XYZ file of C-alpha atoms in Angstrom:
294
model
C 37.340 -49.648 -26.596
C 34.904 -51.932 -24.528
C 36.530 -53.952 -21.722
C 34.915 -56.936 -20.445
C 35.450 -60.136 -18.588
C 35.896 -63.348 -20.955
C 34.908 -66.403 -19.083
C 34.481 -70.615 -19.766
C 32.404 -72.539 -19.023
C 32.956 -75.399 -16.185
C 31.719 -78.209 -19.031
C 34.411 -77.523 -21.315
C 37.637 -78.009 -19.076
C 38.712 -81.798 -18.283
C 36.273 -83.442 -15.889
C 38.985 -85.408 -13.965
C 40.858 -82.267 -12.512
C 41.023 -80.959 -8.840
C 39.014 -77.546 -8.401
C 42.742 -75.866 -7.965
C 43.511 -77.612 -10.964
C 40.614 -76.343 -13.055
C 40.837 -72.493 -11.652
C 44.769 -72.794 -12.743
C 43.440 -73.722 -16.121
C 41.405 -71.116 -16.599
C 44.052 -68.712 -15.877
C 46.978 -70.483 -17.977
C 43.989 -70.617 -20.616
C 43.406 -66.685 -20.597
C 40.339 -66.770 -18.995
C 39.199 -64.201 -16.196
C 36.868 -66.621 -14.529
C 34.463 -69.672 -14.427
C 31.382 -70.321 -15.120
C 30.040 -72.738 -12.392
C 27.521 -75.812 -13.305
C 24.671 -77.400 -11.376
C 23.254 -79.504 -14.011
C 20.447 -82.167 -13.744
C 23.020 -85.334 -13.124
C 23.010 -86.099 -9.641
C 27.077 -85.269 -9.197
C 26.753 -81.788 -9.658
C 23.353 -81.510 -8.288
C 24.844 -83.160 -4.855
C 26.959 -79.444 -4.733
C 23.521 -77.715 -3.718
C 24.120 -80.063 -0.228
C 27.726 -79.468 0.038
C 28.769 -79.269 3.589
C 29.676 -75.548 5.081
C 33.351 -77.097 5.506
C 32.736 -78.416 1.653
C 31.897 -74.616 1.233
C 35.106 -73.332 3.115
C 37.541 -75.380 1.350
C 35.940 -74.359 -2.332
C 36.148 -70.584 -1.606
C 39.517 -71.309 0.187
C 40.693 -72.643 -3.302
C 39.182 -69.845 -4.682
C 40.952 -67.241 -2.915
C 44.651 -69.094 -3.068
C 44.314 -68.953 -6.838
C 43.021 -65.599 -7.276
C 39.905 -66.400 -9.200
C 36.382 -66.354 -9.497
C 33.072 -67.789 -10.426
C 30.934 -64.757 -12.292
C 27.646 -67.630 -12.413
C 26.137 -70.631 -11.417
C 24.306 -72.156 -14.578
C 21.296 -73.785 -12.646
C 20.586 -76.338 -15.529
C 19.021 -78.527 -12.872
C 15.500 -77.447 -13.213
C 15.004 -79.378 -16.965
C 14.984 -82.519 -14.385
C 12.835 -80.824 -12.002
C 11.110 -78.198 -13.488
C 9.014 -75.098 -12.203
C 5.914 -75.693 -14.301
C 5.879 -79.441 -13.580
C 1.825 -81.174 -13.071
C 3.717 -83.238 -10.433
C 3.386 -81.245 -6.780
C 6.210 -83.066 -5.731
C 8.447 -82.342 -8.638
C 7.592 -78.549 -8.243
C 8.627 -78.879 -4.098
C 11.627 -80.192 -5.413
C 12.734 -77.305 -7.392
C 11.734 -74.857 -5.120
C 14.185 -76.325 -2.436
C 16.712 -76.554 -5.451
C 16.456 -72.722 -6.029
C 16.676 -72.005 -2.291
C 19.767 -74.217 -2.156
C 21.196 -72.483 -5.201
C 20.520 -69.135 -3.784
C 22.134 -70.139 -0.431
C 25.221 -71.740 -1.579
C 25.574 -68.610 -4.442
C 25.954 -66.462 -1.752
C 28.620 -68.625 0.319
C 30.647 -69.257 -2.792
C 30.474 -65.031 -3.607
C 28.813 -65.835 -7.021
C 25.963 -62.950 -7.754
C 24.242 -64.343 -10.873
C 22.365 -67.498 -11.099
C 21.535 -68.688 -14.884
C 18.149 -70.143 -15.234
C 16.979 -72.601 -18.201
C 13.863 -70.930 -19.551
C 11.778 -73.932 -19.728
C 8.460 -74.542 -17.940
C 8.963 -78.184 -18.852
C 11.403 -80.267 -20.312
C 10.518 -83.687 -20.262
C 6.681 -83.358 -19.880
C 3.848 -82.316 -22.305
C 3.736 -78.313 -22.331
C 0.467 -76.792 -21.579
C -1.389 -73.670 -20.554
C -1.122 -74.958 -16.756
C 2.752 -76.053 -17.076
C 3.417 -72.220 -17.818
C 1.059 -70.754 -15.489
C 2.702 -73.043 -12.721
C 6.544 -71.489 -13.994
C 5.209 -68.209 -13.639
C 3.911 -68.493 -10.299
C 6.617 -70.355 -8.889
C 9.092 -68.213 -10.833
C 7.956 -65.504 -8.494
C 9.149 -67.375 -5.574
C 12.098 -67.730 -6.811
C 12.788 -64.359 -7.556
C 11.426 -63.414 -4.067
C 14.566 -66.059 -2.766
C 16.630 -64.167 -4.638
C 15.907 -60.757 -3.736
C 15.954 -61.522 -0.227
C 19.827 -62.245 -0.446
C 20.765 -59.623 -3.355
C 21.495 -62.491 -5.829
C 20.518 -62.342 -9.774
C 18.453 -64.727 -11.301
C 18.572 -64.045 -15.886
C 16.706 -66.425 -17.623
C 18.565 -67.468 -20.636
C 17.174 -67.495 -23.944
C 16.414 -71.498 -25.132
C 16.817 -74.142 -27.132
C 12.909 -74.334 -27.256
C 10.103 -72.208 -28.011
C 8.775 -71.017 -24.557
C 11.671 -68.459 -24.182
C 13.258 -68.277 -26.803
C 13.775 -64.535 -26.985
C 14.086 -61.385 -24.919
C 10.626 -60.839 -25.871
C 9.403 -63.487 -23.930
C 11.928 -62.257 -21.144
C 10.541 -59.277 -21.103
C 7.292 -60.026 -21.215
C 7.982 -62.112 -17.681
C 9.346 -58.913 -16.282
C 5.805 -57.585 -16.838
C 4.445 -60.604 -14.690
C 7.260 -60.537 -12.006
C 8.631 -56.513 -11.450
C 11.724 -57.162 -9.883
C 15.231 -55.632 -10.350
C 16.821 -59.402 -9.419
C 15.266 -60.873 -12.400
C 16.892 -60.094 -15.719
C 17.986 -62.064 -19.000
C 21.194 -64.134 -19.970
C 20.460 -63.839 -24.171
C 22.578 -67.086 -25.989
C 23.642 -65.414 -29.194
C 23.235 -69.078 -30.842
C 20.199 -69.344 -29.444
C 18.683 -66.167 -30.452
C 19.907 -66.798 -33.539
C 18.524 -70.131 -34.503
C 15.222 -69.245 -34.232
C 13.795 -67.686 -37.804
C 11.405 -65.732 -35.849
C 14.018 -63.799 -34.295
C 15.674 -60.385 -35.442
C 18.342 -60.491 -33.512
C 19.561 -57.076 -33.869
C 16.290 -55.260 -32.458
C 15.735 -57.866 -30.354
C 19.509 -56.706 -28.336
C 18.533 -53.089 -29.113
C 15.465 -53.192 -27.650
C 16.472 -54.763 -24.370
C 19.688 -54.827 -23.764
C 18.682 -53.012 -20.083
C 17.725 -56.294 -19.710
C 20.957 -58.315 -20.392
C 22.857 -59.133 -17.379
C 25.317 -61.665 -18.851
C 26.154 -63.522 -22.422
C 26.789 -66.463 -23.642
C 28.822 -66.954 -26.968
C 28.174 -70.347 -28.752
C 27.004 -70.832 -32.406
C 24.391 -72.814 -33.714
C 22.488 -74.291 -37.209
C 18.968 -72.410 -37.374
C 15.669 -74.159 -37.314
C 13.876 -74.494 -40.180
C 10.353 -75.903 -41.516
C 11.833 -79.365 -41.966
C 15.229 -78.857 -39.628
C 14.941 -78.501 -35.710
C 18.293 -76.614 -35.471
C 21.322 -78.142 -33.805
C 21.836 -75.797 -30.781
C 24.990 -77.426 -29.008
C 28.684 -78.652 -30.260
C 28.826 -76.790 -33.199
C 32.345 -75.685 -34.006
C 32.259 -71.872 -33.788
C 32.141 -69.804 -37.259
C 30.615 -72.594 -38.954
C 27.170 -72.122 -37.754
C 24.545 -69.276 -38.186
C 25.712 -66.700 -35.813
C 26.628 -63.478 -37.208
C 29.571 -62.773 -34.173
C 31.187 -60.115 -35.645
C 28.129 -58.140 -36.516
C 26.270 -58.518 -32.906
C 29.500 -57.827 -31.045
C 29.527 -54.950 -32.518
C 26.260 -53.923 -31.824
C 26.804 -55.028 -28.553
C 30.027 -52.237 -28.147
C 27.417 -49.857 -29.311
C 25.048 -50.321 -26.958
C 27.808 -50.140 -24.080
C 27.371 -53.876 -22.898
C 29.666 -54.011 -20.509
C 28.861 -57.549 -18.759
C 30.640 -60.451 -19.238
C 31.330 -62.683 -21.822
C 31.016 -66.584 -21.330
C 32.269 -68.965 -24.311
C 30.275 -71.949 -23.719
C 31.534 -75.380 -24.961
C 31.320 -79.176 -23.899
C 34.047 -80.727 -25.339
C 35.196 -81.368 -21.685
C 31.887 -82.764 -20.631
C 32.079 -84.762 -24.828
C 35.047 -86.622 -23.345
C 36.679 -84.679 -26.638
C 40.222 -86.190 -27.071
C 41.936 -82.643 -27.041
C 39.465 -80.573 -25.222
C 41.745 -77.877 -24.071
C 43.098 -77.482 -27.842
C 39.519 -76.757 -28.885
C 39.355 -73.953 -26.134
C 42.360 -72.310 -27.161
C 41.215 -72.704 -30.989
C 37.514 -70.745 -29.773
C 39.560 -68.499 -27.743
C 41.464 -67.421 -30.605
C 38.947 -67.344 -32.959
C 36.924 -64.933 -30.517
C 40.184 -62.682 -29.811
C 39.943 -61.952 -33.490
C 36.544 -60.518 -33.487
C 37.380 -58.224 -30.484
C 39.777 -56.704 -32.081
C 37.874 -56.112 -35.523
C 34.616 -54.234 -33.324
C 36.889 -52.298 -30.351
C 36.627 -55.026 -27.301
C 39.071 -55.946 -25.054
C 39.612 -58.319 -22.550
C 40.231 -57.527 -19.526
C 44.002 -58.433 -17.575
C 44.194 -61.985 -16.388
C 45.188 -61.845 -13.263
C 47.336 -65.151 -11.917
């Protein structure tokens, strides 16, 4: 039996909740932690310039309701990307990743999630990557310097969209603080991807996972790779969970959903329903979640 740490992500709870509020959620909702968001809208981004007494009273929360934040999803960067032609864009998310590395470590949280994209919104080109990989580096270096993570997860778009392409960075940048956050939906949805082989041949790699299913690209389909209801898409759960208990994954677990984020009228019935329908899997391939603890 594999035990592991089940977590949610922040976008799926109710937006208009206190933090104590939220973290008591997660616990009445059987969850061992939360998965933290610093998106590109300028609310959460404002959290990378939260006060130290902003800081204090988070943790403080925290701490009186016995839970914790296993990542920061640093979404941010699709705003202000790495590989950006603009100098001033590319400033910019440097200081993000410095902020994000500074208030990881106030807040105890040891993994930052990056997007894998060298741009988002601009024309890709052989300069846009060039530009993520050097400033990727930095970041990294950031990192390293105060014993944070950074995993690159595996995209919604072709310039990582596999932990081939992870691993291939690792080549570039040989660091033990960079590592990969694989999406099983998004590994999945690309046809070019076995996914199987792809987990089996780096899974030293993996530092967390995120479960959410997806419809797969095809020659005249570009895939849908968010809100799709889970066991109705083209992710094979049952069959790379349990290739995952036979590697010995060990990490944790994140179910990531937006019905919170959606304004979705029942929100925290569609958590319990994805809950449930992951509990059943874990106990077909030998996982189990580890105690909640209130």
């Amino acid at each position: 039996m594999t035990v592991i740490a089940l977590g949610i992500y922040e976008k799926a709870l109710p937006q208009d909740l206190s933090w104590k509020e939220k973290f008591e959620l997660v616990h009445k909702l059987g969850f061992n932690f939360l998965e933290f968001s610093i998106d590109e809208s300028d609310e959460r981004l404002a959290r990378l310039d939260w006060s130290k007494e902003e800081r204090h009273a988070f943790r403080k929360v925290m701490w009186e309701t016995n839970s914790r934040i296993n990542t920061m999803m640093l979404s941010g960067h699709r705003r202000f990307p790495l590989g950006s032609k603009d100098p001033a864009v590319r400033k910019k998310s440097l200081e993000m990743m410095q902020k994000a590395v500074n208030l990881a470590v106030d807040l105890g949280i040891h993994n930052i999630q990056m997007a894998g994209y060298d741009v988002y919104y601009e024309d890709k080109t052989m300069n846009s990557r060039e530009l993520y990989v050097g400033n990727l580096k930095k970041c990294v270096e950031m990192a390293a310097k105060k014993m944070v993570m950074l995993s690159i997860e595996t995209m919604d778009d072709p310039f990582i969209n596999s932990l081939t392409k992870i691993s291939h960075l690792k080549t570039q940048i040989k660091s033990p603080w960079l590592q990969a956050y694989p999406d099983l939906g998004n590994l999945s949805a690309w046809p070019e991807n076995n996914v199987p082989q792809q987990l089996e041949s780096f899974d030293g790699n993996i530092a967390a996972i995120h479960l959410k299913d997806t419809k797969a690209v095809t020659p005249d389909y570009k895939g849908q790779f968010k809100n799709v209801p889970f066991g109705t898409g083209c992710v094979d759960f049952e069959g790379l969970l349990r290739e995952l208990v036979r590697l010995n994954y060990n990490g944790s677990y994140t179910i990531e959903m937006w019905t919170g984020d959606n304004q979705d009228s029942d929100p925290i019935a569609e958590i319990k329903e994805a809950k449930r329908f992951f509990e059943e899997i874990f106990a077909k391939v030998g996982i189990e979640q580890e105690t909640v603890n209130d």
